[in-house]
Amino acid sequence: MMQTFANIHGEGDEKRGREMMKKNLKKAVSLALASVMAFSLTACSGGSGSGTTTAAQAGGKEAGSSTGDVTIKFCWWGGDSRHEATEKAVDAFMAKYPDIKVECEYGAWTGWEEKQSLAIQGGNAADVMQINWNWITSYSGNGTNFANLEDYSDVLDLTQFSQDSLDQCKADGKLMAVPVALTGRLFYWNKTTFDEVGCEIPTDEASLLEAGAKFKAYNEDYYPLAMMEYDRAIFLVYYLESVYGKPWVENGELQYTAQEIQAGMDFMTKLEEAHVIPTIATLQGDMADSLDKNAKVIDGKYAGVFEWDSAVSKVQKAIAESTTKPGQELVIGDFLKFGDYDGGFTKISMALAVSANSAHPKEAAMLVNYLLNDDEAIEICGTERGIPCSAEGVKILEEKGIGDKLVMEANAKVLAYSKFPLDPMFEHNDLKANPDGVYYKVFGKLSAGDITSAEAAEDLMKVLTTAIISDFQMGFRTVISFRWQEIEWMLGKQ
């Protein structure tokens, strides 16, 4: 490869050739790091273990740093209710371990992955990170960017998690993170608005289209369902799996033809035309970066969302606090039937990881253990991150009857219904990044009428098959084993 770069730039300009080679090799490795995906998903369940936790047994300075007071940073994304609960749990952790100070950084999901991926790859990540499960394959550097948490099992009780769920969080045989919860998407409806409109909550395609007509007749600003670009990508897969009974991607191969995906795109356009969902332009005009922040959701004008069971509490809290329309009721709906199959997938919703560059990895692991396994933190956080994978977490929730009942009901419902696996490629940042990911571009252009459904299908398939799947099949996984200092050394020798 190096010889090829040199030939391109000519013998008379070796210096510029080396610089261009350096840039191109860095770009190639960056793309490989972002493209390589592995680890097929299986169900997550609680493991064996006692009710007490390792870090809880090691109190105060005995479990803390041997060098005195330390400061660690913890970052996460979520809605307001998650932020409030997590900050309260962090305060309790610092009271329990007064030699450890925790600085918190949090925000909404929009733009979060882009910011954190730069921090991870730049070596400036927070000590403790809430991560999406696919970050393990996207950003772990094949086991070099996150600490191996098995090295801290003296303060992090890993026996609380099933081996299967832990195995899904490994890279190069190292435990890169601890799973928090298993999740899937469901339909949630504002029953108050549906009653106001005089419409039954949808259960299938016919009743969904009927709801669109009734909402339009009631008030053209009202819609039975609202979905942003990434929501539409997940809904598209749900629809196609319901109709055709095939997983989206299997063994690195897209399972759908261009005609089948076009049919899904046509259905998305049909929902807009039937006044079931607002256009992307309408949603952008609402000036909200997420639906739980959208005033039309909060005040019941958008009466349905397609949301993760682990994240719905933010929507529930938002409509409950509406001053314009107090006392609204959010309910879980049936899975909409679009065909003969049960569409939808489940996945590890998120995990907690420790940066490999942390100056205090033991204290960071203690915070992970506290948040997931300590009775006090479990009570404080409840189901803000979903139903726990931790056996101790499940035990405390059940024994004390705490946690969001809507989340608990939703989790049980989605795990019983959705059986398709989710390939890690689906959540690749090149696909779902806002606003540059292909999901945002394709569904935005389709909604605006800038491209046809056939073109939308073609554009989506092009990225899936060339930018992601082809890289995986061509063996780019081997590139990620290189370390940056090794690459710099090789370039310096040219």
PDB file of N, CA and C in Angstrom, residues 339-396:
ATOM      1  N   GLY A 339     -48.459  -7.564   8.957  1.00  0.00           N
ATOM      2  CA  GLY A 339     -48.306  -8.790   8.185  1.00  0.00           C
ATOM      3  C   GLY A 339     -48.495  -9.994   9.076  1.00  0.00           C
ATOM      4  N   ASP A 340     -47.959 -11.122   8.646  1.00  0.00           N
ATOM      5  CA  ASP A 340     -48.151 -12.383   9.358  1.00  0.00           C
ATOM      6  C   ASP A 340     -47.075 -12.650  10.406  1.00  0.00           C
ATOM      7  N   TYR A 341     -46.099 -11.738  10.537  1.00  0.00           N
ATOM      8  CA  TYR A 341     -44.970 -11.989  11.426  1.00  0.00           C
ATOM      9  C   TYR A 341     -44.897 -10.929  12.524  1.00  0.00           C
ATOM     10  N   ASP A 342     -44.199 -11.288  13.603  1.00  0.00           N
ATOM     11  CA  ASP A 342     -43.992 -10.359  14.711  1.00  0.00           C
ATOM     12  C   ASP A 342     -42.670  -9.624  14.486  1.00  0.00           C
ATOM     13  N   GLY A 343     -42.756  -8.408  14.005  1.00  0.00           N
ATOM     14  CA  GLY A 343     -41.557  -7.627  13.719  1.00  0.00           C
ATOM     15  C   GLY A 343     -40.950  -7.016  14.965  1.00  0.00           C
ATOM     16  N   GLY A 344     -39.757  -6.484  14.808  1.00  0.00           N
ATOM     17  CA  GLY A 344     -39.097  -5.806  15.922  1.00  0.00           C
ATOM     18  C   GLY A 344     -37.938  -6.599  16.479  1.00  0.00           C
ATOM     19  N   PHE A 345     -37.009  -5.878  17.121  1.00  0.00           N
ATOM     20  CA  PHE A 345     -35.812  -6.508  17.666  1.00  0.00           C
ATOM     21  C   PHE A 345     -35.564  -6.017  19.092  1.00  0.00           C
ATOM     22  N   THR A 346     -34.732  -6.757  19.796  1.00  0.00           N
ATOM     23  CA  THR A 346     -34.271  -6.346  21.122  1.00  0.00           C
ATOM     24  C   THR A 346     -32.750  -6.253  21.096  1.00  0.00           C
ATOM     25  N   LYS A 347     -32.201  -5.524  22.035  1.00  0.00           N
ATOM     26  CA  LYS A 347     -30.750  -5.344  22.096  1.00  0.00           C
ATOM     27  C   LYS A 347     -30.357  -4.929  23.505  1.00  0.00           C
ATOM     28  N   ILE A 348     -29.058  -5.043  23.811  1.00  0.00           N
ATOM     29  CA  ILE A 348     -28.541  -4.432  25.031  1.00  0.00           C
ATOM     30  C   ILE A 348     -28.674  -2.935  24.855  1.00  0.00           C
ATOM     31  N   SER A 349     -29.407  -2.301  25.726  1.00  0.00           N
ATOM     32  CA  SER A 349     -29.728  -0.888  25.537  1.00  0.00           C
ATOM     33  C   SER A 349     -28.509  -0.004  25.704  1.00  0.00           C
ATOM     34  N   MET A 350     -27.723  -0.282  26.705  1.00  0.00           N
ATOM     35  CA  MET A 350     -26.540   0.521  26.987  1.00  0.00           C
ATOM     36  C   MET A 350     -25.671  -0.234  27.980  1.00  0.00           C
ATOM     37  N   ALA A 351     -24.474   0.264  28.182  1.00  0.00           N
ATOM     38  CA  ALA A 351     -23.549  -0.353  29.116  1.00  0.00           C
ATOM     39  C   ALA A 351     -22.723   0.741  29.776  1.00  0.00           C
ATOM     40  N   LEU A 352     -22.023   0.384  30.831  1.00  0.00           N
ATOM     41  CA  LEU A 352     -21.113   1.317  31.498  1.00  0.00           C
ATOM     42  C   LEU A 352     -19.692   0.832  31.285  1.00  0.00           C
ATOM     43  N   ALA A 353     -18.833   1.735  30.818  1.00  0.00           N
ATOM     44  CA  ALA A 353     -17.445   1.410  30.510  1.00  0.00           C
ATOM     45  C   ALA A 353     -16.514   2.357  31.251  1.00  0.00           C
ATOM     46  N   VAL A 354     -15.270   1.940  31.392  1.00  0.00           N
ATOM     47  CA  VAL A 354     -14.222   2.751  32.019  1.00  0.00           C
ATOM     48  C   VAL A 354     -13.137   3.004  30.977  1.00  0.00           C
ATOM     49  N   SER A 355     -12.720   4.235  30.864  1.00  0.00           N
ATOM     50  CA  SER A 355     -11.689   4.584  29.883  1.00  0.00           C
ATOM     51  C   SER A 355     -10.366   3.908  30.215  1.00  0.00           C
ATOM     52  N   ALA A 356      -9.688   3.427  29.183  1.00  0.00           N
ATOM     53  CA  ALA A 356      -8.364   2.832  29.377  1.00  0.00           C
ATOM     54  C   ALA A 356      -7.353   3.875  29.821  1.00  0.00           C
ATOM     55  N   ASN A 357      -7.650   5.141  29.596  1.00  0.00           N
ATOM     56  CA  ASN A 357      -6.746   6.228  29.982  1.00  0.00           C
ATOM     57  C   ASN A 357      -7.064   6.810  31.353  1.00  0.00           C
ATOM     58  N   SER A 358      -8.028   6.230  32.044  1.00  0.00           N
ATOM     59  CA  SER A 358      -8.384   6.741  33.369  1.00  0.00           C
ATOM     60  C   SER A 358      -7.204   6.625  34.329  1.00  0.00           C
ATOM     61  N   ALA A 359      -6.956   7.697  35.056  1.00  0.00           N
ATOM     62  CA  ALA A 359      -5.903   7.673  36.067  1.00  0.00           C
ATOM     63  C   ALA A 359      -6.346   6.924  37.316  1.00  0.00           C
ATOM     64  N   HIS A 360      -7.658   6.690  37.428  1.00  0.00           N
ATOM     65  CA  HIS A 360      -8.209   6.028  38.616  1.00  0.00           C
ATOM     66  C   HIS A 360      -9.230   4.972  38.201  1.00  0.00           C
ATOM     67  N   PRO A 361      -8.793   3.929  37.502  1.00  0.00           N
ATOM     68  CA  PRO A 361      -9.736   2.925  37.006  1.00  0.00           C
ATOM     69  C   PRO A 361     -10.433   2.132  38.105  1.00  0.00           C
ATOM     70  N   LYS A 362      -9.754   1.934  39.234  1.00  0.00           N
ATOM     71  CA  LYS A 362     -10.387   1.186  40.322  1.00  0.00           C
ATOM     72  C   LYS A 362     -11.566   1.963  40.888  1.00  0.00           C
ATOM     73  N   GLU A 363     -11.358   3.257  41.125  1.00  0.00           N
ATOM     74  CA  GLU A 363     -12.457   4.086  41.635  1.00  0.00           C
ATOM     75  C   GLU A 363     -13.581   4.193  40.608  1.00  0.00           C
ATOM     76  N   ALA A 364     -13.213   4.249  39.331  1.00  0.00           N
ATOM     77  CA  ALA A 364     -14.222   4.280  38.279  1.00  0.00           C
ATOM     78  C   ALA A 364     -15.041   2.992  38.276  1.00  0.00           C
ATOM     79  N   ALA A 365     -14.373   1.856  38.448  1.00  0.00           N
ATOM     80  CA  ALA A 365     -15.078   0.572  38.511  1.00  0.00           C
ATOM     81  C   ALA A 365     -15.977   0.504  39.737  1.00  0.00           C
ATOM     82  N   MET A 366     -15.546   1.138  40.815  1.00  0.00           N
ATOM     83  CA  MET A 366     -16.391   1.191  42.016  1.00  0.00           C
ATOM     84  C   MET A 366     -17.692   1.934  41.745  1.00  0.00           C
ATOM     85  N   LEU A 367     -17.611   3.024  40.965  1.00  0.00           N
ATOM     86  CA  LEU A 367     -18.820   3.769  40.621  1.00  0.00           C
ATOM     87  C   LEU A 367     -19.740   2.920  39.748  1.00  0.00           C
ATOM     88  N   VAL A 368     -19.177   2.191  38.792  1.00  0.00           N
ATOM     89  CA  VAL A 368     -19.979   1.290  37.955  1.00  0.00           C
ATOM     90  C   VAL A 368     -20.704   0.269  38.823  1.00  0.00           C
ATOM     91  N   ASN A 369     -19.975  -0.329  39.750  1.00  0.00           N
ATOM     92  CA  ASN A 369     -20.568  -1.323  40.634  1.00  0.00           C
ATOM     93  C   ASN A 369     -21.685  -0.719  41.475  1.00  0.00           C
ATOM     94  N   TYR A 370     -21.434   0.472  42.003  1.00  0.00           N
ATOM     95  CA  TYR A 370     -22.433   1.135  42.851  1.00  0.00           C
ATOM     96  C   TYR A 370     -23.721   1.393  42.072  1.00  0.00           C
ATOM     97  N   LEU A 371     -23.594   1.921  40.867  1.00  0.00           N
ATOM     98  CA  LEU A 371     -24.773   2.269  40.082  1.00  0.00           C
ATOM     99  C   LEU A 371     -25.596   1.049  39.687  1.00  0.00           C
ATOM    100  N   LEU A 372     -24.934  -0.079  39.450  1.00  0.00           N
ATOM    101  CA  LEU A 372     -25.642  -1.250  38.939  1.00  0.00           C
ATOM    102  C   LEU A 372     -25.989  -2.292  39.991  1.00  0.00           C
ATOM    103  N   ASN A 373     -25.202  -2.362  41.061  1.00  0.00           N
ATOM    104  CA  ASN A 373     -25.367  -3.465  42.016  1.00  0.00           C
ATOM    105  C   ASN A 373     -25.694  -3.047  43.443  1.00  0.00           C
ATOM    106  N   ASP A 374     -25.496  -1.801  43.787  1.00  0.00           N
ATOM    107  CA  ASP A 374     -25.710  -1.369  45.166  1.00  0.00           C
ATOM    108  C   ASP A 374     -27.186  -1.072  45.417  1.00  0.00           C
ATOM    109  N   ASP A 375     -27.704  -1.591  46.513  1.00  0.00           N
ATOM    110  CA  ASP A 375     -29.129  -1.432  46.816  1.00  0.00           C
ATOM    111  C   ASP A 375     -29.557   0.033  46.832  1.00  0.00           C
ATOM    112  N   GLU A 376     -28.710   0.883  47.388  1.00  0.00           N
ATOM    113  CA  GLU A 376     -29.038   2.303  47.506  1.00  0.00           C
ATOM    114  C   GLU A 376     -29.215   2.946  46.134  1.00  0.00           C
ATOM    115  N   ALA A 377     -28.269   2.707  45.235  1.00  0.00           N
ATOM    116  CA  ALA A 377     -28.338   3.297  43.900  1.00  0.00           C
ATOM    117  C   ALA A 377     -29.487   2.709  43.094  1.00  0.00           C
ATOM    118  N   ILE A 378     -29.742   1.419  43.263  1.00  0.00           N
ATOM    119  CA  ILE A 378     -30.835   0.768  42.546  1.00  0.00           C
ATOM    120  C   ILE A 378     -32.163   1.411  42.920  1.00  0.00           C
ATOM    121  N   GLU A 379     -32.337   1.698  44.195  1.00  0.00           N
ATOM    122  CA  GLU A 379     -33.555   2.360  44.652  1.00  0.00           C
ATOM    123  C   GLU A 379     -33.672   3.766  44.081  1.00  0.00           C
ATOM    124  N   ILE A 380     -32.549   4.467  44.025  1.00  0.00           N
ATOM    125  CA  ILE A 380     -32.571   5.848  43.534  1.00  0.00           C
ATOM    126  C   ILE A 380     -32.876   5.896  42.042  1.00  0.00           C
ATOM    127  N   CYS A 381     -32.195   5.076  41.264  1.00  0.00           N
ATOM    128  CA  CYS A 381     -32.322   5.135  39.806  1.00  0.00           C
ATOM    129  C   CYS A 381     -33.529   4.375  39.276  1.00  0.00           C
ATOM    130  N   GLY A 382     -34.000   3.393  40.033  1.00  0.00           N
ATOM    131  CA  GLY A 382     -35.174   2.650  39.599  1.00  0.00           C
ATOM    132  C   GLY A 382     -35.000   2.081  38.205  1.00  0.00           C
ATOM    133  N   THR A 383     -35.904   2.450  37.296  1.00  0.00           N
ATOM    134  CA  THR A 383     -35.866   1.938  35.923  1.00  0.00           C
ATOM    135  C   THR A 383     -35.509   3.036  34.920  1.00  0.00           C
ATOM    136  N   GLU A 384     -34.756   4.032  35.368  1.00  0.00           N
ATOM    137  CA  GLU A 384     -34.392   5.133  34.468  1.00  0.00           C
ATOM    138  C   GLU A 384     -33.548   4.669  33.286  1.00  0.00           C
ATOM    139  N   ARG A 385     -32.851   3.568  33.440  1.00  0.00           N
ATOM    140  CA  ARG A 385     -32.086   2.998  32.316  1.00  0.00           C
ATOM    141  C   ARG A 385     -32.658   1.651  31.884  1.00  0.00           C
ATOM    142  N   GLY A 386     -33.895   1.409  32.244  1.00  0.00           N
ATOM    143  CA  GLY A 386     -34.546   0.163  31.863  1.00  0.00           C
ATOM    144  C   GLY A 386     -34.528  -0.857  32.994  1.00  0.00           C
ATOM    145  N   ILE A 387     -35.019  -2.050  32.701  1.00  0.00           N
ATOM    146  CA  ILE A 387     -35.020  -3.135  33.680  1.00  0.00           C
ATOM    147  C   ILE A 387     -33.603  -3.706  33.727  1.00  0.00           C
ATOM    148  N   PRO A 388     -32.995  -3.754  34.900  1.00  0.00           N
ATOM    149  CA  PRO A 388     -31.568  -4.092  34.995  1.00  0.00           C
ATOM    150  C   PRO A 388     -31.227  -5.496  34.508  1.00  0.00           C
ATOM    151  N   CYS A 389     -29.990  -5.625  33.986  1.00  0.00           N
ATOM    152  CA  CYS A 389     -29.412  -6.936  33.740  1.00  0.00           C
ATOM    153  C   CYS A 389     -28.850  -7.513  35.033  1.00  0.00           C
ATOM    154  N   SER A 390     -28.536  -6.653  35.977  1.00  0.00           N
ATOM    155  CA  SER A 390     -28.004  -7.084  37.271  1.00  0.00           C
ATOM    156  C   SER A 390     -29.058  -7.868  38.046  1.00  0.00           C
ATOM    157  N   ALA A 391     -28.699  -9.064  38.508  1.00  0.00           N
ATOM    158  CA  ALA A 391     -29.629  -9.877  39.297  1.00  0.00           C
ATOM    159  C   ALA A 391     -30.017  -9.151  40.585  1.00  0.00           C
ATOM    160  N   GLU A 392     -29.054  -8.471  41.193  1.00  0.00           N
ATOM    161  CA  GLU A 392     -29.351  -7.712  42.397  1.00  0.00           C
ATOM    162  C   GLU A 392     -30.298  -6.559  42.093  1.00  0.00           C
ATOM    163  N   GLY A 393     -30.115  -5.945  40.928  1.00  0.00           N
ATOM    164  CA  GLY A 393     -31.007  -4.862  40.541  1.00  0.00           C
ATOM    165  C   GLY A 393     -32.437  -5.332  40.394  1.00  0.00           C
ATOM    166  N   VAL A 394     -32.632  -6.450  39.721  1.00  0.00           N
ATOM    167  CA  VAL A 394     -33.975  -7.003  39.544  1.00  0.00           C
ATOM    168  C   VAL A 394     -34.582  -7.374  40.897  1.00  0.00           C
ATOM    169  N   LYS A 395     -33.757  -7.965  41.756  1.00  0.00           N
ATOM    170  CA  LYS A 395     -34.230  -8.395  43.077  1.00  0.00           C
ATOM    171  C   LYS A 395     -34.750  -7.217  43.900  1.00  0.00           C
ATOM    172  N   ILE A 396     -33.993  -6.131  43.926  1.00  0.00           N
ATOM    173  CA  ILE A 396     -34.395  -4.960  44.716  1.00  0.00           C
ATOM    174  C   ILE A 396     -35.664  -4.331  44.160  1.00  0.00           C
TER     175      ILE A 396
END
